């Protein structure tokens, strides 16, 4: 089955700097890779996703890159702001729809 | 509201008791997922449904856990003979398609004393 590993587990950045979170997956059949943001005590919410036929996707300050050969994908947040502080989860799934999540990255943006 | 609804939001029970957690997905979403999240961890897959049938139940930890979705909408996660290790937040999510965006509920926090 799919196994998703996520690093780092915690990330502290200065406001305005960039943050990068990396995930690796094991199943070459995985073809959809979403990223979820979870604020304290709240539900996870999708912030960006990428499918296996695309190498990079960008949405304002957030971008995701995918390297299918190496089986890893990354989340990039530029110009970080205090409201970016949260836990971020990567996930992977194949066409059968069984999503496996990473363990999460606690991002702290300090003013 | 049109979001995923989970009840109860909090459940405290004693070891050995039976518990039911309910999930009401977004109308029209055929895929429904159950995850378990412990403090500081990512969501752990339990089971997911396509319509009324369980498409994959490989994440259920043992036979004390069971889930149903009899009419293809509301789902109930049932836990028998609860143990302290079952304490966690149980998240439900629904999706329009099996590889589409997951919409999560607020979760049901289960505490087994």
PDB file of N, CA and C in Angstrom, chain B residues 29-111:
ATOM      1  N   UNK B  29     -22.443  13.917  -2.741  1.00  0.00           N
ATOM      2  CA  UNK B  29     -21.109  13.321  -2.690  1.00  0.00           C
ATOM      3  C   UNK B  29     -21.233  11.807  -2.525  1.00  0.00           C
ATOM      4  N   UNK B  30     -20.697  11.081  -3.492  1.00  0.00           N
ATOM      5  CA  UNK B  30     -20.829   9.627  -3.460  1.00  0.00           C
ATOM      6  C   UNK B  30     -19.720   8.963  -2.633  1.00  0.00           C
ATOM      7  N   UNK B  31     -18.578   9.612  -2.522  1.00  0.00           N
ATOM      8  CA  UNK B  31     -17.473   9.032  -1.766  1.00  0.00           C
ATOM      9  C   UNK B  31     -17.487   9.575  -0.338  1.00  0.00           C
ATOM     10  N   UNK B  32     -17.322   8.674   0.634  1.00  0.00           N
ATOM     11  CA  UNK B  32     -17.307   9.082   2.041  1.00  0.00           C
ATOM     12  C   UNK B  32     -16.178   8.347   2.741  1.00  0.00           C
ATOM     13  N   UNK B  33     -15.411   9.094   3.525  1.00  0.00           N
ATOM     14  CA  UNK B  33     -14.204   8.562   4.160  1.00  0.00           C
ATOM     15  C   UNK B  33     -14.282   8.744   5.677  1.00  0.00           C
ATOM     16  N   UNK B  34     -13.704   7.781   6.374  1.00  0.00           N
ATOM     17  CA  UNK B  34     -13.466   7.914   7.806  1.00  0.00           C
ATOM     18  C   UNK B  34     -11.961   7.872   8.067  1.00  0.00           C
ATOM     19  N   UNK B  35     -11.506   8.843   8.849  1.00  0.00           N
ATOM     20  CA  UNK B  35     -10.120   8.897   9.283  1.00  0.00           C
ATOM     21  C   UNK B  35     -10.080   9.046  10.801  1.00  0.00           C
ATOM     22  N   UNK B  36      -8.974   8.669  11.384  1.00  0.00           N
ATOM     23  CA  UNK B  36      -8.746   8.858  12.815  1.00  0.00           C
ATOM     24  C   UNK B  36      -7.495   9.697  12.963  1.00  0.00           C
ATOM     25  N   UNK B  37      -7.546  10.705  13.839  1.00  0.00           N
ATOM     26  CA  UNK B  37      -6.409  11.595  14.018  1.00  0.00           C
ATOM     27  C   UNK B  37      -6.077  11.704  15.492  1.00  0.00           C
ATOM     28  N   UNK B  38      -4.889  11.264  15.825  1.00  0.00           N
ATOM     29  CA  UNK B  38      -4.392  11.418  17.188  1.00  0.00           C
ATOM     30  C   UNK B  38      -3.594  12.706  17.258  1.00  0.00           C
ATOM     31  N   UNK B  39      -3.389  13.200  18.477  1.00  0.00           N
ATOM     32  CA  UNK B  39      -2.720  14.483  18.674  1.00  0.00           C
ATOM     33  C   UNK B  39      -1.343  14.485  18.023  1.00  0.00           C
ATOM     34  N   UNK B  40      -1.094  15.479  17.166  1.00  0.00           N
ATOM     35  CA  UNK B  40       0.215  15.615  16.545  1.00  0.00           C
ATOM     36  C   UNK B  40       0.470  14.666  15.387  1.00  0.00           C
ATOM     37  N   UNK B  41      -0.577  13.988  14.942  1.00  0.00           N
ATOM     38  CA  UNK B  41      -0.416  13.025  13.847  1.00  0.00           C
ATOM     39  C   UNK B  41      -1.278  13.411  12.653  1.00  0.00           C
ATOM     40  N   UNK B  42      -0.965  12.821  11.509  1.00  0.00           N
ATOM     41  CA  UNK B  42      -1.800  13.017  10.342  1.00  0.00           C
ATOM     42  C   UNK B  42      -3.027  12.131  10.397  1.00  0.00           C
ATOM     43  N   UNK B  43      -4.031  12.440   9.593  1.00  0.00           N
ATOM     44  CA  UNK B  43      -5.209  11.576   9.535  1.00  0.00           C
ATOM     45  C   UNK B  43      -4.822  10.161   9.106  1.00  0.00           C
ATOM     46  N   UNK B  44      -5.328   9.191   9.850  1.00  0.00           N
ATOM     47  CA  UNK B  44      -5.048   7.783   9.584  1.00  0.00           C
ATOM     48  C   UNK B  44      -6.276   7.173   8.920  1.00  0.00           C
ATOM     49  N   UNK B  45      -6.083   6.614   7.731  1.00  0.00           N
ATOM     50  CA  UNK B  45      -7.195   6.053   6.975  1.00  0.00           C
ATOM     51  C   UNK B  45      -7.833   4.882   7.711  1.00  0.00           C
ATOM     52  N   UNK B  46      -9.174   4.876   7.746  1.00  0.00           N
ATOM     53  CA  UNK B  46      -9.914   3.753   8.320  1.00  0.00           C
ATOM     54  C   UNK B  46     -10.674   2.991   7.246  1.00  0.00           C
ATOM     55  N   UNK B  47     -11.572   3.716   6.543  1.00  0.00           N
ATOM     56  CA  UNK B  47     -12.455   3.063   5.579  1.00  0.00           C
ATOM     57  C   UNK B  47     -13.006   4.120   4.646  1.00  0.00           C
ATOM     58  N   UNK B  48     -13.333   3.709   3.402  1.00  0.00           N
ATOM     59  CA  UNK B  48     -14.085   4.627   2.582  1.00  0.00           C
ATOM     60  C   UNK B  48     -15.152   3.891   1.769  1.00  0.00           C
ATOM     61  N   UNK B  49     -16.216   4.635   1.471  1.00  0.00           N
ATOM     62  CA  UNK B  49     -17.383   4.117   0.764  1.00  0.00           C
ATOM     63  C   UNK B  49     -17.528   4.799  -0.586  1.00  0.00           C
ATOM     64  N   UNK B  50     -17.924   4.015  -1.555  1.00  0.00           N
ATOM     65  CA  UNK B  50     -18.428   4.544  -2.809  1.00  0.00           C
ATOM     66  C   UNK B  50     -19.901   4.141  -2.837  1.00  0.00           C
ATOM     67  N   UNK B  51     -20.779   5.129  -2.693  1.00  0.00           N
ATOM     68  CA  UNK B  51     -22.186   4.773  -2.580  1.00  0.00           C
ATOM     69  C   UNK B  51     -22.436   4.033  -1.278  1.00  0.00           C
ATOM     70  N   UNK B  52     -23.110   2.922  -1.340  1.00  0.00           N
ATOM     71  CA  UNK B  52     -23.468   2.169  -0.137  1.00  0.00           C
ATOM     72  C   UNK B  52     -22.397   1.173   0.279  1.00  0.00           C
ATOM     73  N   UNK B  53     -21.522   0.805  -0.630  1.00  0.00           N
ATOM     74  CA  UNK B  53     -20.561  -0.251  -0.346  1.00  0.00           C
ATOM     75  C   UNK B  53     -19.224   0.268   0.119  1.00  0.00           C
ATOM     76  N   UNK B  54     -18.590  -0.499   0.995  1.00  0.00           N
ATOM     77  CA  UNK B  54     -17.245  -0.146   1.454  1.00  0.00           C
ATOM     78  C   UNK B  54     -16.252  -0.511   0.358  1.00  0.00           C
ATOM     79  N   UNK B  55     -15.634   0.496  -0.245  1.00  0.00           N
ATOM     80  CA  UNK B  55     -14.670   0.254  -1.313  1.00  0.00           C
ATOM     81  C   UNK B  55     -13.347  -0.257  -0.765  1.00  0.00           C
ATOM     82  N   UNK B  56     -13.016   0.189   0.441  1.00  0.00           N
ATOM     83  CA  UNK B  56     -11.758  -0.228   1.052  1.00  0.00           C
ATOM     84  C   UNK B  56     -11.883  -0.064   2.562  1.00  0.00           C
ATOM     85  N   UNK B  57     -11.819  -1.160   3.297  1.00  0.00           N
ATOM     86  CA  UNK B  57     -11.897  -1.095   4.764  1.00  0.00           C
ATOM     87  C   UNK B  57     -10.606  -1.567   5.413  1.00  0.00           C
ATOM     88  N   UNK B  58      -9.528  -1.502   4.655  1.00  0.00           N
ATOM     89  CA  UNK B  58      -8.261  -2.068   5.131  1.00  0.00           C
ATOM     90  C   UNK B  58      -7.659  -1.312   6.305  1.00  0.00           C
ATOM     91  N   UNK B  59      -8.150  -0.091   6.571  1.00  0.00           N
ATOM     92  CA  UNK B  59      -7.602   0.684   7.673  1.00  0.00           C
ATOM     93  C   UNK B  59      -8.281   0.447   9.014  1.00  0.00           C
ATOM     94  N   UNK B  60      -9.375  -0.274   9.037  1.00  0.00           N
ATOM     95  CA  UNK B  60     -10.033  -0.557  10.312  1.00  0.00           C
ATOM     96  C   UNK B  60      -9.084  -1.389  11.162  1.00  0.00           C
ATOM     97  N   UNK B  61      -8.781  -0.952  12.393  1.00  0.00           N
ATOM     98  CA  UNK B  61      -7.714  -1.597  13.169  1.00  0.00           C
ATOM     99  C   UNK B  61      -8.016  -3.030  13.593  1.00  0.00           C
ATOM    100  N   UNK B  62      -9.264  -3.343  13.844  1.00  0.00           N
ATOM    101  CA  UNK B  62      -9.631  -4.698  14.260  1.00  0.00           C
ATOM    102  C   UNK B  62     -11.144  -4.855  14.142  1.00  0.00           C
ATOM    103  N   UNK B  63     -11.639  -6.029  14.510  1.00  0.00           N
ATOM    104  CA  UNK B  63     -13.069  -6.288  14.307  1.00  0.00           C
ATOM    105  C   UNK B  63     -13.967  -5.587  15.312  1.00  0.00           C
ATOM    106  N   UNK B  64     -13.412  -4.757  16.180  1.00  0.00           N
ATOM    107  CA  UNK B  64     -14.282  -3.949  17.061  1.00  0.00           C
ATOM    108  C   UNK B  64     -14.847  -2.742  16.314  1.00  0.00           C
ATOM    109  N   UNK B  65     -14.215  -2.429  15.177  1.00  0.00           N
ATOM    110  CA  UNK B  65     -14.615  -1.266  14.384  1.00  0.00           C
ATOM    111  C   UNK B  65     -15.432  -1.736  13.180  1.00  0.00           C
ATOM    112  N   UNK B  66     -16.532  -1.007  12.948  1.00  0.00           N
ATOM    113  CA  UNK B  66     -17.390  -1.340  11.821  1.00  0.00           C
ATOM    114  C   UNK B  66     -18.054  -0.054  11.349  1.00  0.00           C
ATOM    115  N   UNK B  67     -18.293   0.071  10.054  1.00  0.00           N
ATOM    116  CA  UNK B  67     -18.951   1.261   9.530  1.00  0.00           C
ATOM    117  C   UNK B  67     -19.979   0.858   8.497  1.00  0.00           C
ATOM    118  N   UNK B  68     -21.049   1.630   8.442  1.00  0.00           N
ATOM    119  CA  UNK B  68     -22.121   1.365   7.477  1.00  0.00           C
ATOM    120  C   UNK B  68     -22.537   2.654   6.798  1.00  0.00           C
ATOM    121  N   UNK B  69     -23.138   2.484   5.639  1.00  0.00           N
ATOM    122  CA  UNK B  69     -23.685   3.620   4.893  1.00  0.00           C
ATOM    123  C   UNK B  69     -24.866   3.079   4.085  1.00  0.00           C
ATOM    124  N   UNK B  70     -25.934   2.695   4.754  1.00  0.00           N
ATOM    125  CA  UNK B  70     -27.004   1.891   4.155  1.00  0.00           C
ATOM    126  C   UNK B  70     -27.720   2.519   2.961  1.00  0.00           C
ATOM    127  N   UNK B  71     -27.832   3.830   2.928  1.00  0.00           N
ATOM    128  CA  UNK B  71     -28.575   4.464   1.837  1.00  0.00           C
ATOM    129  C   UNK B  71     -27.679   5.329   0.969  1.00  0.00           C
ATOM    130  N   UNK B  72     -26.375   5.184   1.135  1.00  0.00           N
ATOM    131  CA  UNK B  72     -25.455   5.927   0.291  1.00  0.00           C
ATOM    132  C   UNK B  72     -25.286   7.376   0.665  1.00  0.00           C
ATOM    133  N   UNK B  73     -25.780   7.742   1.864  1.00  0.00           N
ATOM    134  CA  UNK B  73     -25.611   9.130   2.303  1.00  0.00           C
ATOM    135  C   UNK B  73     -24.972   9.137   3.686  1.00  0.00           C
ATOM    136  N   UNK B  74     -25.775   9.166   4.745  1.00  0.00           N
ATOM    137  CA  UNK B  74     -25.268   9.179   6.114  1.00  0.00           C
ATOM    138  C   UNK B  74     -24.501   7.883   6.399  1.00  0.00           C
ATOM    139  N   UNK B  75     -23.403   8.054   7.145  1.00  0.00           N
ATOM    140  CA  UNK B  75     -22.614   6.892   7.556  1.00  0.00           C
ATOM    141  C   UNK B  75     -22.472   6.888   9.071  1.00  0.00           C
ATOM    142  N   UNK B  76     -22.380   5.693   9.629  1.00  0.00           N
ATOM    143  CA  UNK B  76     -22.155   5.533  11.063  1.00  0.00           C
ATOM    144  C   UNK B  76     -20.929   4.666  11.279  1.00  0.00           C
ATOM    145  N   UNK B  77     -20.017   5.161  12.095  1.00  0.00           N
ATOM    146  CA  UNK B  77     -18.853   4.375  12.518  1.00  0.00           C
ATOM    147  C   UNK B  77     -19.178   3.808  13.898  1.00  0.00           C
ATOM    148  N   UNK B  78     -19.054   2.497  14.029  1.00  0.00           N
ATOM    149  CA  UNK B  78     -19.438   1.830  15.269  1.00  0.00           C
ATOM    150  C   UNK B  78     -18.203   1.214  15.902  1.00  0.00           C
ATOM    151  N   UNK B  79     -18.015   1.447  17.173  1.00  0.00           N
ATOM    152  CA  UNK B  79     -16.870   0.895  17.899  1.00  0.00           C
ATOM    153  C   UNK B  79     -17.401   0.110  19.093  1.00  0.00           C
ATOM    154  N   UNK B  80     -17.086  -1.170  19.125  1.00  0.00           N
ATOM    155  CA  UNK B  80     -17.522  -2.023  20.232  1.00  0.00           C
ATOM    156  C   UNK B  80     -16.402  -2.144  21.255  1.00  0.00           C
ATOM    157  N   UNK B  81     -16.796  -2.397  22.492  1.00  0.00           N
ATOM    158  CA  UNK B  81     -15.842  -2.676  23.583  1.00  0.00           C
ATOM    159  C   UNK B  81     -14.672  -1.691  23.533  1.00  0.00           C
ATOM    160  N   UNK B  82     -14.994  -0.413  23.621  1.00  0.00           N
ATOM    161  CA  UNK B  82     -13.979   0.624  23.467  1.00  0.00           C
ATOM    162  C   UNK B  82     -12.814   0.432  24.427  1.00  0.00           C
ATOM    163  N   UNK B  83     -11.632   0.820  23.937  1.00  0.00           N
ATOM    164  CA  UNK B  83     -10.402   0.773  24.719  1.00  0.00           C
ATOM    165  C   UNK B  83      -9.824   2.187  24.791  1.00  0.00           C
ATOM    166  N   UNK B  84      -8.959   2.401  25.787  1.00  0.00           N
ATOM    167  CA  UNK B  84      -8.386   3.749  25.964  1.00  0.00           C
ATOM    168  C   UNK B  84      -7.618   4.186  24.718  1.00  0.00           C
ATOM    169  N   UNK B  85      -7.016   3.229  24.020  1.00  0.00           N
ATOM    170  CA  UNK B  85      -6.270   3.538  22.801  1.00  0.00           C
ATOM    171  C   UNK B  85      -7.143   3.990  21.645  1.00  0.00           C
ATOM    172  N   UNK B  86      -8.454   3.868  21.784  1.00  0.00           N
ATOM    173  CA  UNK B  86      -9.362   4.348  20.738  1.00  0.00           C
ATOM    174  C   UNK B  86      -9.581   5.850  20.822  1.00  0.00           C
ATOM    175  N   UNK B  87      -9.124   6.456  21.904  1.00  0.00           N
ATOM    176  CA  UNK B  87      -9.294   7.904  22.078  1.00  0.00           C
ATOM    177  C   UNK B  87      -8.576   8.655  20.964  1.00  0.00           C
ATOM    178  N   UNK B  88      -9.305   9.513  20.266  1.00  0.00           N
ATOM    179  CA  UNK B  88      -8.778  10.260  19.123  1.00  0.00           C
ATOM    180  C   UNK B  88      -9.898  11.134  18.587  1.00  0.00           C
ATOM    181  N   UNK B  89      -9.555  11.931  17.574  1.00  0.00           N
ATOM    182  CA  UNK B  89     -10.589  12.640  16.818  1.00  0.00           C
ATOM    183  C   UNK B  89     -10.892  11.814  15.575  1.00  0.00           C
ATOM    184  N   UNK B  90     -12.157  11.511  15.377  1.00  0.00           N
ATOM    185  CA  UNK B  90     -12.583  10.737  14.210  1.00  0.00           C
ATOM    186  C   UNK B  90     -13.142  11.723  13.183  1.00  0.00           C
ATOM    187  N   UNK B  91     -12.450  11.778  12.064  1.00  0.00           N
ATOM    188  CA  UNK B  91     -12.808  12.711  11.002  1.00  0.00           C
ATOM    189  C   UNK B  91     -13.552  11.993   9.885  1.00  0.00           C
ATOM    190  N   UNK B  92     -14.584  12.626   9.408  1.00  0.00           N
ATOM    191  CA  UNK B  92     -15.297  12.138   8.237  1.00  0.00           C
ATOM    192  C   UNK B  92     -15.060  13.137   7.104  1.00  0.00           C
ATOM    193  N   UNK B  93     -14.961  12.650   5.891  1.00  0.00           N
ATOM    194  CA  UNK B  93     -14.816  13.507   4.728  1.00  0.00           C
ATOM    195  C   UNK B  93     -15.657  12.954   3.592  1.00  0.00           C
ATOM    196  N   UNK B  94     -16.117  13.840   2.739  1.00  0.00           N
ATOM    197  CA  UNK B  94     -16.836  13.371   1.557  1.00  0.00           C
ATOM    198  C   UNK B  94     -16.248  14.033   0.318  1.00  0.00           C
ATOM    199  N   UNK B  95     -16.518  13.419  -0.822  1.00  0.00           N
ATOM    200  CA  UNK B  95     -15.956  13.896  -2.068  1.00  0.00           C
ATOM    201  C   UNK B  95     -16.919  13.592  -3.210  1.00  0.00           C
ATOM    202  N   UNK B  96     -16.917  14.472  -4.175  1.00  0.00           N
ATOM    203  CA  UNK B  96     -17.781  14.282  -5.338  1.00  0.00           C
ATOM    204  C   UNK B  96     -17.297  13.102  -6.187  1.00  0.00           C
ATOM    205  N   UNK B  97     -15.988  12.913  -6.207  1.00  0.00           N
ATOM    206  CA  UNK B  97     -15.400  11.816  -6.975  1.00  0.00           C
ATOM    207  C   UNK B  97     -14.283  11.217  -6.145  1.00  0.00           C
ATOM    208  N   UNK B  98     -13.891   9.996  -6.458  1.00  0.00           N
ATOM    209  CA  UNK B  98     -12.937   9.313  -5.584  1.00  0.00           C
ATOM    210  C   UNK B  98     -11.535   9.900  -5.664  1.00  0.00           C
ATOM    211  N   UNK B  99     -11.231  10.710  -6.626  1.00  0.00           N
ATOM    212  CA  UNK B  99      -9.941  11.394  -6.618  1.00  0.00           C
ATOM    213  C   UNK B  99     -10.151  12.899  -6.701  1.00  0.00           C
ATOM    214  N   UNK B 100     -11.156  13.361  -5.989  1.00  0.00           N
ATOM    215  CA  UNK B 100     -11.421  14.785  -5.924  1.00  0.00           C
ATOM    216  C   UNK B 100     -11.130  15.342  -4.543  1.00  0.00           C
ATOM    217  N   UNK B 101     -11.398  16.600  -4.375  1.00  0.00           N
ATOM    218  CA  UNK B 101     -11.145  17.261  -3.096  1.00  0.00           C
ATOM    219  C   UNK B 101     -11.959  16.606  -1.987  1.00  0.00           C
ATOM    220  N   UNK B 102     -11.287  16.362  -0.862  1.00  0.00           N
ATOM    221  CA  UNK B 102     -11.969  15.869   0.330  1.00  0.00           C
ATOM    222  C   UNK B 102     -12.464  17.059   1.136  1.00  0.00           C
ATOM    223  N   UNK B 103     -13.724  17.014   1.527  1.00  0.00           N
ATOM    224  CA  UNK B 103     -14.310  18.032   2.403  1.00  0.00           C
ATOM    225  C   UNK B 103     -14.507  17.370   3.761  1.00  0.00           C
ATOM    226  N   UNK B 104     -13.798  17.883   4.756  1.00  0.00           N
ATOM    227  CA  UNK B 104     -13.825  17.278   6.073  1.00  0.00           C
ATOM    228  C   UNK B 104     -14.899  17.888   6.955  1.00  0.00           C
ATOM    229  N   UNK B 105     -15.412  17.065   7.868  1.00  0.00           N
ATOM    230  CA  UNK B 105     -16.234  17.565   8.949  1.00  0.00           C
ATOM    231  C   UNK B 105     -15.355  18.078  10.070  1.00  0.00           C
ATOM    232  N   UNK B 106     -16.000  18.588  11.126  1.00  0.00           N
ATOM    233  CA  UNK B 106     -15.255  19.132  12.262  1.00  0.00           C
ATOM    234  C   UNK B 106     -14.692  18.026  13.152  1.00  0.00           C
ATOM    235  N   UNK B 107     -15.151  16.817  12.954  1.00  0.00           N
ATOM    236  CA  UNK B 107     -14.634  15.688  13.721  1.00  0.00           C
ATOM    237  C   UNK B 107     -15.456  15.388  14.965  1.00  0.00           C
ATOM    238  N   UNK B 108     -15.332  14.151  15.404  1.00  0.00           N
ATOM    239  CA  UNK B 108     -15.915  13.723  16.676  1.00  0.00           C
ATOM    240  C   UNK B 108     -14.756  13.339  17.590  1.00  0.00           C
ATOM    241  N   UNK B 109     -14.627  14.051  18.704  1.00  0.00           N
ATOM    242  CA  UNK B 109     -13.547  13.737  19.641  1.00  0.00           C
ATOM    243  C   UNK B 109     -14.032  12.671  20.606  1.00  0.00           C
ATOM    244  N   UNK B 110     -13.388  11.517  20.556  1.00  0.00           N
ATOM    245  CA  UNK B 110     -13.762  10.402  21.425  1.00  0.00           C
ATOM    246  C   UNK B 110     -12.728  10.261  22.533  1.00  0.00           C
ATOM    247  N   UNK B 111     -13.202  10.247  23.752  1.00  0.00           N
ATOM    248  CA  UNK B 111     -12.339  10.018  24.916  1.00  0.00           C
ATOM    249  C   UNK B 111     -12.843   8.788  25.650  1.00  0.00           C
TER     250      UNK B 111
END
